Structures are given as structure tokens and as C-alpha cells.
PDB file of C-alpha atoms in Angstrom:
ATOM      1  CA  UNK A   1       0.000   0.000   0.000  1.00 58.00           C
ATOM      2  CA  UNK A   2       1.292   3.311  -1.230  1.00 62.00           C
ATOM      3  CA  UNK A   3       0.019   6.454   1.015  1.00 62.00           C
ATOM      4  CA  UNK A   4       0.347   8.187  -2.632  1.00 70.00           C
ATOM      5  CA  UNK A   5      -2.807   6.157  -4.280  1.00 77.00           C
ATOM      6  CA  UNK A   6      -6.212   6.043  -3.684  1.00 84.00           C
ATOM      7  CA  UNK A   7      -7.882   3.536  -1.692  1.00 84.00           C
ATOM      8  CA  UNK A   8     -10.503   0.979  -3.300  1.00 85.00           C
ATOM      9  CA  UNK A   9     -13.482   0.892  -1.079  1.00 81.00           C
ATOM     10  CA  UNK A  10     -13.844  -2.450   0.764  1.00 81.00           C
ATOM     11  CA  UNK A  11     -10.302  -3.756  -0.360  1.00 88.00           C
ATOM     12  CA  UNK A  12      -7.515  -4.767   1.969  1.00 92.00           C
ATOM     13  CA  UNK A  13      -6.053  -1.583   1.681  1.00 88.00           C
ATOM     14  CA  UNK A  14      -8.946   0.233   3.153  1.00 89.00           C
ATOM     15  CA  UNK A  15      -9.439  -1.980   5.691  1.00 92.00           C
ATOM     16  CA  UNK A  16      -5.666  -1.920   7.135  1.00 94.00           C
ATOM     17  CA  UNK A  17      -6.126   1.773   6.860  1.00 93.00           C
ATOM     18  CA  UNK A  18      -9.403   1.747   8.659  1.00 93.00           C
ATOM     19  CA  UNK A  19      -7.822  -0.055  11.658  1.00 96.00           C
ATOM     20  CA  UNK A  20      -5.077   1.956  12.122  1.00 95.00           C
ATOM     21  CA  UNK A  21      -7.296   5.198  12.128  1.00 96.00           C
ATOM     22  CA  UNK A  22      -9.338   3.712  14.548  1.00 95.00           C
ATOM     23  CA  UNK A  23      -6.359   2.302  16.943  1.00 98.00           C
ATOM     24  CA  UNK A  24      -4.764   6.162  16.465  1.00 98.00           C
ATOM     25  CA  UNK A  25      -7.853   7.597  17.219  1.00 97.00           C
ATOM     26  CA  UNK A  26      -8.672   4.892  20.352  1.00 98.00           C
ATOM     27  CA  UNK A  27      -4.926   5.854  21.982  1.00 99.00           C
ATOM     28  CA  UNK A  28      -5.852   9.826  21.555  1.00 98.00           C
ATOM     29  CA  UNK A  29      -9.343   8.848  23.078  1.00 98.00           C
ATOM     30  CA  UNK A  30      -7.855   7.394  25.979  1.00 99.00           C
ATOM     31  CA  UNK A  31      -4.708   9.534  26.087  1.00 99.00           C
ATOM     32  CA  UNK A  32      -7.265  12.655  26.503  1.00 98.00           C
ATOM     33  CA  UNK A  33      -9.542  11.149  28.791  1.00 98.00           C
ATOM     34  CA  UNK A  34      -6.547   9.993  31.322  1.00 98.00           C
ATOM     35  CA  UNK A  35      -4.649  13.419  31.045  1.00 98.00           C
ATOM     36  CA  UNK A  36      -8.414  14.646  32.418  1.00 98.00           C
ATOM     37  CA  UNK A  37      -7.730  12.695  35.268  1.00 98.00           C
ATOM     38  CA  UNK A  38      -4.437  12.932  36.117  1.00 98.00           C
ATOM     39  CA  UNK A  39      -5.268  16.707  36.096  1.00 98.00           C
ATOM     40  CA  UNK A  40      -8.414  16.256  38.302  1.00 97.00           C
ATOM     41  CA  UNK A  41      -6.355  13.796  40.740  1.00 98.00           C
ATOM     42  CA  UNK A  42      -3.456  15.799  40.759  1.00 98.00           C
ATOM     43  CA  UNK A  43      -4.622  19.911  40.761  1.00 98.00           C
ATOM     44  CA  UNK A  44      -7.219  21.849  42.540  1.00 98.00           C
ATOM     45  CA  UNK A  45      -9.399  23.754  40.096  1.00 97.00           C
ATOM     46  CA  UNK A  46      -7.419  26.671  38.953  1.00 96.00           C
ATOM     47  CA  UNK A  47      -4.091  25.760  40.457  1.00 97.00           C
ATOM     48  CA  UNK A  48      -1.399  26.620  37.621  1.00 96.00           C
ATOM     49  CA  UNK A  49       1.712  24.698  37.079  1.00 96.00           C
ATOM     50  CA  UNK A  50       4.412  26.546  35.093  1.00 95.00           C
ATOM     51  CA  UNK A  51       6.324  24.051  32.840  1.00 96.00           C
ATOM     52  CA  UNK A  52       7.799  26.362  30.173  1.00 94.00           C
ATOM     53  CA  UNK A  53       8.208  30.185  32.018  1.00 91.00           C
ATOM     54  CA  UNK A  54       6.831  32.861  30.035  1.00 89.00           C
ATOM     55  CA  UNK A  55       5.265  29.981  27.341  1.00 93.00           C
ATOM     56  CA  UNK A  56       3.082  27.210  29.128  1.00 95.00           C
ATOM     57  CA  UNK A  57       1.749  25.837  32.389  1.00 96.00           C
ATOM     58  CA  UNK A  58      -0.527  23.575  33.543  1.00 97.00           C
ATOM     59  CA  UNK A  59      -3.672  24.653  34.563  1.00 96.00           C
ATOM     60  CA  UNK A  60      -6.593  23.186  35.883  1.00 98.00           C
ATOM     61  CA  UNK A  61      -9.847  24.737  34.275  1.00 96.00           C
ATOM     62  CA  UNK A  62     -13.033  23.682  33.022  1.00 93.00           C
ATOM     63  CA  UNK A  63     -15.233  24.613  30.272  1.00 86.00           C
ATOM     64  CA  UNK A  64     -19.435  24.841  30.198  1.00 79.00           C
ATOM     65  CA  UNK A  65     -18.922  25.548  26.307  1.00 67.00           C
ATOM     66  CA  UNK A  66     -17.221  25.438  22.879  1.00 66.00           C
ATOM     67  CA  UNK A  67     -14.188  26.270  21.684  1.00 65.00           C
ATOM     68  CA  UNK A  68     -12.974  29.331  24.034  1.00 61.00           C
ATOM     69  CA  UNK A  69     -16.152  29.474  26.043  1.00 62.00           C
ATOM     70  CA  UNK A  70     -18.293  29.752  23.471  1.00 62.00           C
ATOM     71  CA  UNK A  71     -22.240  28.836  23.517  1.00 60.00           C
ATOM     72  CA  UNK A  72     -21.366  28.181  27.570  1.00 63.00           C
ATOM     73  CA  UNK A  73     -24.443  26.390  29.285  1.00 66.00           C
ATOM     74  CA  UNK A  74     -25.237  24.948  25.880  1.00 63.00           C
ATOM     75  CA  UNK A  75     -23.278  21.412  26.830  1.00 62.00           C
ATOM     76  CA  UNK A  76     -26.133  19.071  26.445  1.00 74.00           C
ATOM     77  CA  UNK A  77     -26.873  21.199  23.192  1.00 76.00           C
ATOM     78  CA  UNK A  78     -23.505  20.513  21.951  1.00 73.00           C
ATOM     79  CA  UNK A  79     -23.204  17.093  22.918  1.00 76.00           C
ATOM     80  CA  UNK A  80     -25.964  16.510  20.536  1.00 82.00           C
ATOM     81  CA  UNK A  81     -24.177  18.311  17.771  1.00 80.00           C
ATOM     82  CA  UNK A  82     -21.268  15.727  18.568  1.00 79.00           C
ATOM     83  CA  UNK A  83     -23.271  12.930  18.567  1.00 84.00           C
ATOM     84  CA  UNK A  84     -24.541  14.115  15.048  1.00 86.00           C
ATOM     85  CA  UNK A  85     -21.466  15.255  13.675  1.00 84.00           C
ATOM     86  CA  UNK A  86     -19.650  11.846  14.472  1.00 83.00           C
ATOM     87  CA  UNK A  87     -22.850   9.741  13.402  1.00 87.00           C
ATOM     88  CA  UNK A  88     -22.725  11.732  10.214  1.00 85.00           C
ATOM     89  CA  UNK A  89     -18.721  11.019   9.480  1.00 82.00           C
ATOM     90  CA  UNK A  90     -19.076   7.927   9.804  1.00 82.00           C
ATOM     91  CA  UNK A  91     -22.435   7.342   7.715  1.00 87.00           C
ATOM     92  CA  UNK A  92     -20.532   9.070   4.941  1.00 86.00           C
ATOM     93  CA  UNK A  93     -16.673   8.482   5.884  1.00 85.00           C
ATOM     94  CA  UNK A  94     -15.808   6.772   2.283  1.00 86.00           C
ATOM     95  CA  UNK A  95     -17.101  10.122   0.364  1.00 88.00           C
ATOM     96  CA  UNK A  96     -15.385  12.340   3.024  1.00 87.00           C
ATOM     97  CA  UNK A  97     -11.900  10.499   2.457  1.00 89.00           C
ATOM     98  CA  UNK A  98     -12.380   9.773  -1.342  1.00 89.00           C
ATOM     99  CA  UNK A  99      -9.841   7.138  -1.008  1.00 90.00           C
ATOM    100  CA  UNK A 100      -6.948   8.471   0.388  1.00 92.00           C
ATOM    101  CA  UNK A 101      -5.522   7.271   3.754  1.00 93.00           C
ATOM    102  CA  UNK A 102      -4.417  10.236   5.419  1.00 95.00           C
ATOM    103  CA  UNK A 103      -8.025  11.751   4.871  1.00 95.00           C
ATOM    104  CA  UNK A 104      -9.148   8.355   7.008  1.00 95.00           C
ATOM    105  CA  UNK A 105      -6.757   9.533   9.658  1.00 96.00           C
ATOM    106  CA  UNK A 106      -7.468  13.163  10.199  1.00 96.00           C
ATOM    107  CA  UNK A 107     -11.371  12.771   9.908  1.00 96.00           C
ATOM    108  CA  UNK A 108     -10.972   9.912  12.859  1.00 96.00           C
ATOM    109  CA  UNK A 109      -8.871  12.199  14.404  1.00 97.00           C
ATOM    110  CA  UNK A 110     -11.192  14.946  14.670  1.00 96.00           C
ATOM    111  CA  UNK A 111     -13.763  12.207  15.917  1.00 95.00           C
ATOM    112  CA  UNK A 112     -12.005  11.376  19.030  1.00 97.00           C
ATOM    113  CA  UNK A 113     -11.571  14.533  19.827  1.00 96.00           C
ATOM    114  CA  UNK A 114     -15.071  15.187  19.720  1.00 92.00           C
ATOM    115  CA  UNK A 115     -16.003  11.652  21.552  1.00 94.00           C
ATOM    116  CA  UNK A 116     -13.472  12.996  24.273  1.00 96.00           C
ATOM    117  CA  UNK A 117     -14.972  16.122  24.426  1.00 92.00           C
ATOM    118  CA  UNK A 118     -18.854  14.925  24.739  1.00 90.00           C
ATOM    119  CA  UNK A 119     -17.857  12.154  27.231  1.00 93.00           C
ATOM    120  CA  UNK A 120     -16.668  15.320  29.160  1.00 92.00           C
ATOM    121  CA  UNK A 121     -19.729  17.108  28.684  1.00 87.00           C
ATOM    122  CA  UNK A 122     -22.357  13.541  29.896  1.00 88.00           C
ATOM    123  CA  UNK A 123     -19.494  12.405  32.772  1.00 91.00           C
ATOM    124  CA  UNK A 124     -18.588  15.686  34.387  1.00 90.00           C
ATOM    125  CA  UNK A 125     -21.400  18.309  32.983  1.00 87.00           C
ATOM    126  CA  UNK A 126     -18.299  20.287  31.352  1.00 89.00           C
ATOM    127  CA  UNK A 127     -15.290  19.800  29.641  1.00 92.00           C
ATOM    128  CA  UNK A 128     -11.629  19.760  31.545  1.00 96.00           C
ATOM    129  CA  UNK A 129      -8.511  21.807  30.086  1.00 95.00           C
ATOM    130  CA  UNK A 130      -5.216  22.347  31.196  1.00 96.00           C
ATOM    131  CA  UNK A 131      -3.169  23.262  28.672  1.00 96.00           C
ATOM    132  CA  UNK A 132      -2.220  26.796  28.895  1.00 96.00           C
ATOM    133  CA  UNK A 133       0.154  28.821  25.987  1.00 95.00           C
ATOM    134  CA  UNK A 134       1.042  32.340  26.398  1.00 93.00           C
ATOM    135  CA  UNK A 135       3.421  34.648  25.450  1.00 91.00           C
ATOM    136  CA  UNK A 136       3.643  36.671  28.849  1.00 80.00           C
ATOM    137  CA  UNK A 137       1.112  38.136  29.537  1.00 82.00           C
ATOM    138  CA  UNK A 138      -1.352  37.170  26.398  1.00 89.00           C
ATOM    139  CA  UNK A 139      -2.822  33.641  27.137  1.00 85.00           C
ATOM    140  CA  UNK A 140      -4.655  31.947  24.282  1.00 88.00           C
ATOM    141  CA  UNK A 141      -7.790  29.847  26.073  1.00 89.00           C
ATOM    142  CA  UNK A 142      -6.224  27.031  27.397  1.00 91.00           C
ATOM    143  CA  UNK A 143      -7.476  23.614  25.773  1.00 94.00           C
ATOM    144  CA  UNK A 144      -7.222  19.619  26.249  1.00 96.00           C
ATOM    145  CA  UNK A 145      -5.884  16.562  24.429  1.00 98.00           C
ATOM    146  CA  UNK A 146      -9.385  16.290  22.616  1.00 96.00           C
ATOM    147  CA  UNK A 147      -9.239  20.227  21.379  1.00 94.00           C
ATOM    148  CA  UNK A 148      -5.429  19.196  19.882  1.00 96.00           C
ATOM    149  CA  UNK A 149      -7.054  16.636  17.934  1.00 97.00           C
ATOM    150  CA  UNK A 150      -9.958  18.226  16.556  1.00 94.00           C
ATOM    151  CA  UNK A 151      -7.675  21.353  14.994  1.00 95.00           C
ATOM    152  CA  UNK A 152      -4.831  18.921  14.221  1.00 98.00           C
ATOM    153  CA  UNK A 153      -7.509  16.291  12.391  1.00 97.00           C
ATOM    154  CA  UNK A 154      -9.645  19.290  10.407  1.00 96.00           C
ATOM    155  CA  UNK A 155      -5.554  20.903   9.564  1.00 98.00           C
ATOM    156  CA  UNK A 156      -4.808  17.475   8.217  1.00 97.00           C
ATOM    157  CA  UNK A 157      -7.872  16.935   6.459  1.00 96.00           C
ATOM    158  CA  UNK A 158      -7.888  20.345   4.956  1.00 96.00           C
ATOM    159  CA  UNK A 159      -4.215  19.984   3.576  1.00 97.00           C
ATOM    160  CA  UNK A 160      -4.923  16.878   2.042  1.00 95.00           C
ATOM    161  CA  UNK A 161      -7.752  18.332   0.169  1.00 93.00           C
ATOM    162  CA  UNK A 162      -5.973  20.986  -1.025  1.00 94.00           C
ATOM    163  CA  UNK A 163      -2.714  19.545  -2.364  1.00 92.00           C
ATOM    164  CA  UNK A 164      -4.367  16.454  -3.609  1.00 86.00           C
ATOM    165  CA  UNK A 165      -5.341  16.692  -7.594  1.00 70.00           C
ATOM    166  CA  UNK A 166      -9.270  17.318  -8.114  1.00 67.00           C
ATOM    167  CA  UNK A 167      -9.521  14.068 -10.417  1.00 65.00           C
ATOM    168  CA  UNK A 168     -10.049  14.396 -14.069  1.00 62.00           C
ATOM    169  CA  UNK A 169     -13.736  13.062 -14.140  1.00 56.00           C
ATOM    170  CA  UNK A 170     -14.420  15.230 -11.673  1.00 55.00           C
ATOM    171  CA  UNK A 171     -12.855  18.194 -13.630  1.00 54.00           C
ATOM    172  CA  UNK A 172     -14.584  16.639 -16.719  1.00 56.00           C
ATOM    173  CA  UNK A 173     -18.073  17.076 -14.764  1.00 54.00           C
ATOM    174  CA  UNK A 174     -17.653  20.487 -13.716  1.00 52.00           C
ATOM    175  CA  UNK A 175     -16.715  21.797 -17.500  1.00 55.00           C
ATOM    176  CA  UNK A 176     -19.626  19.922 -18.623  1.00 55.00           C
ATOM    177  CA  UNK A 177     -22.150  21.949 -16.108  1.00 56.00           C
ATOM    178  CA  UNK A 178     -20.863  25.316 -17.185  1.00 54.00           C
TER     179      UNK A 178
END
């Protein structure tokens, strides 16, 4: 198997690719889930650790929301949105990936991050961060294993749709409609 070609749907090539997706995105799942727990073991809410002065601590914070607080009191809301969102990718994870294996990765990527996320938001009510950047005294929200994967995943997936060729049917197809 050749990361450069496409993937035939229901061939051994999709499958092998399938299972490591899954086992990548089952070790960020539980990665993410114990890093929550180490952090609620370990820290009292708000307690900061520095790691990296001036760059990153530790810090024990929780989250009622989205992305940066967003929508906050909306978790059962946006639990449902995951649930959707993940029932949806997989339902149509062969047209999201057209074939190519790294597109199989990032879009199960992003899916453990939001199956991290929404057992957060049905276990605890609210979602657990720690990871705090800054640069001084500008802090960017800080954010969880789960968060990482979800912009690292959509990253991936949008790269690979951008630098891989539109095929030449598909080209074909959209000259034809003009």
C-alpha cells in the first residue's frame, strides 16, 4: 500500500487503513480522557503549574462551552451536535476520504476529539482543560488533548484536500455543467 494512491473501497487496503485510524484515534481517546484525570487527581481547580516560564503551564480549568467558552451552558446542546457530527462522518466516511488514507486519519482524528470532548460534557457536565500557551502576559484559552485533535484532524484533512489533484472526471463534470 502506497500512502500516494487512492484507496478501493472495501479492499484490503482500506481496511488496514481503517484499523489503524481507529487504533490512532482509540490511543488519543484514551490519552485525553486519562490526562483529564491525572489533572483532576493531581490539581485543585485553577491551580497553575508553570512548565515552560513565560510559554506554558498547567492549569486546571473547566469549560461549560465550545471552543474558548463559546455557547457556555449549551453542553447538552452541543453534545448533541457531537453525537450528530460523528454519526454523520461515519455514515458518509468513504465520500469524506475519497480514497486516500491520510483523509481516514485526520477525519478519525477529529472524531475522538469530539467523543473525548462529549464524554466530558455527559461524565462531568463540562469539559476539563489544562493546557495553557502564552506569550507573557497574552494567554490563548487554554485547551485539552481532545481540542489538539480536533484542529490537528480538520488541519490534516484540509491539507490533504488541497494539495491532492481534483480528479479528471471530476474536472470533466464540472466543465460539462458550465
Amino acid at each position: 500500500m502506497n500512502f500516494r494512491d487512492k484507496i478501493e473501497p472495501h479492499s484490503a487496503a482500506e481496511v488496514k487503513v481503517l484499523r489503524i485510524a481507529a487504533a490512532w484515534a482509540f490511543v488519543l481517546l484514551i490519552l485525553d480522557q486519562l490526562t483529564k484525570v491525572l489533572v483532576e487527581q493531581n490539581m485543585k481547580f485553577g491551580e497553575s503549574i508553570p512548565v515552560i516560564k513565560g510559554f506554558f503551564s498547567l492549569t486546571f480549568v473547566t469549560n461549560k462551552g465550545a471552543a474558548w467558552g463559546m455557547f457556555h451552558g449549551y453542553g447538552m446542546a452541543l453534545f448533541a451536535i457531537g453525537l450528530t457530527v460523528t454519526v454523520l462522518a461515519v455514515w458518509f466516511l468513504r465520500k469524506l476520504c475519497d480514497g486516500y488514507a491520510e483523509r481516514y486519519i485526520a477525519i478519525l482524528t477529529v472524531l475522538s476529539g469530539v467523543i473525548g470532548n462529549s464524554i466530558d460534557r455527559i461524565w462531568r457536565g463540562e469539559v476539563v482543560d489544562f493546557l495553557d500557551c502564552y506569550i507573557n502576559k497574552y494567554h490563548w484559552p487554554a485547551f485539552n488533548v481532545a481540542d489538539c485533535a480536533i484542529c490537528v484532524g480538520i488541519a490534516a484533512y484540509t491539507l490533504s484536500v488541497l494539495v491532492r489533484p481534483v480528479p479528471e472526471d471530476a474536472q470533466e463534470n464540472s466543465a460539462d455543467e458550465k
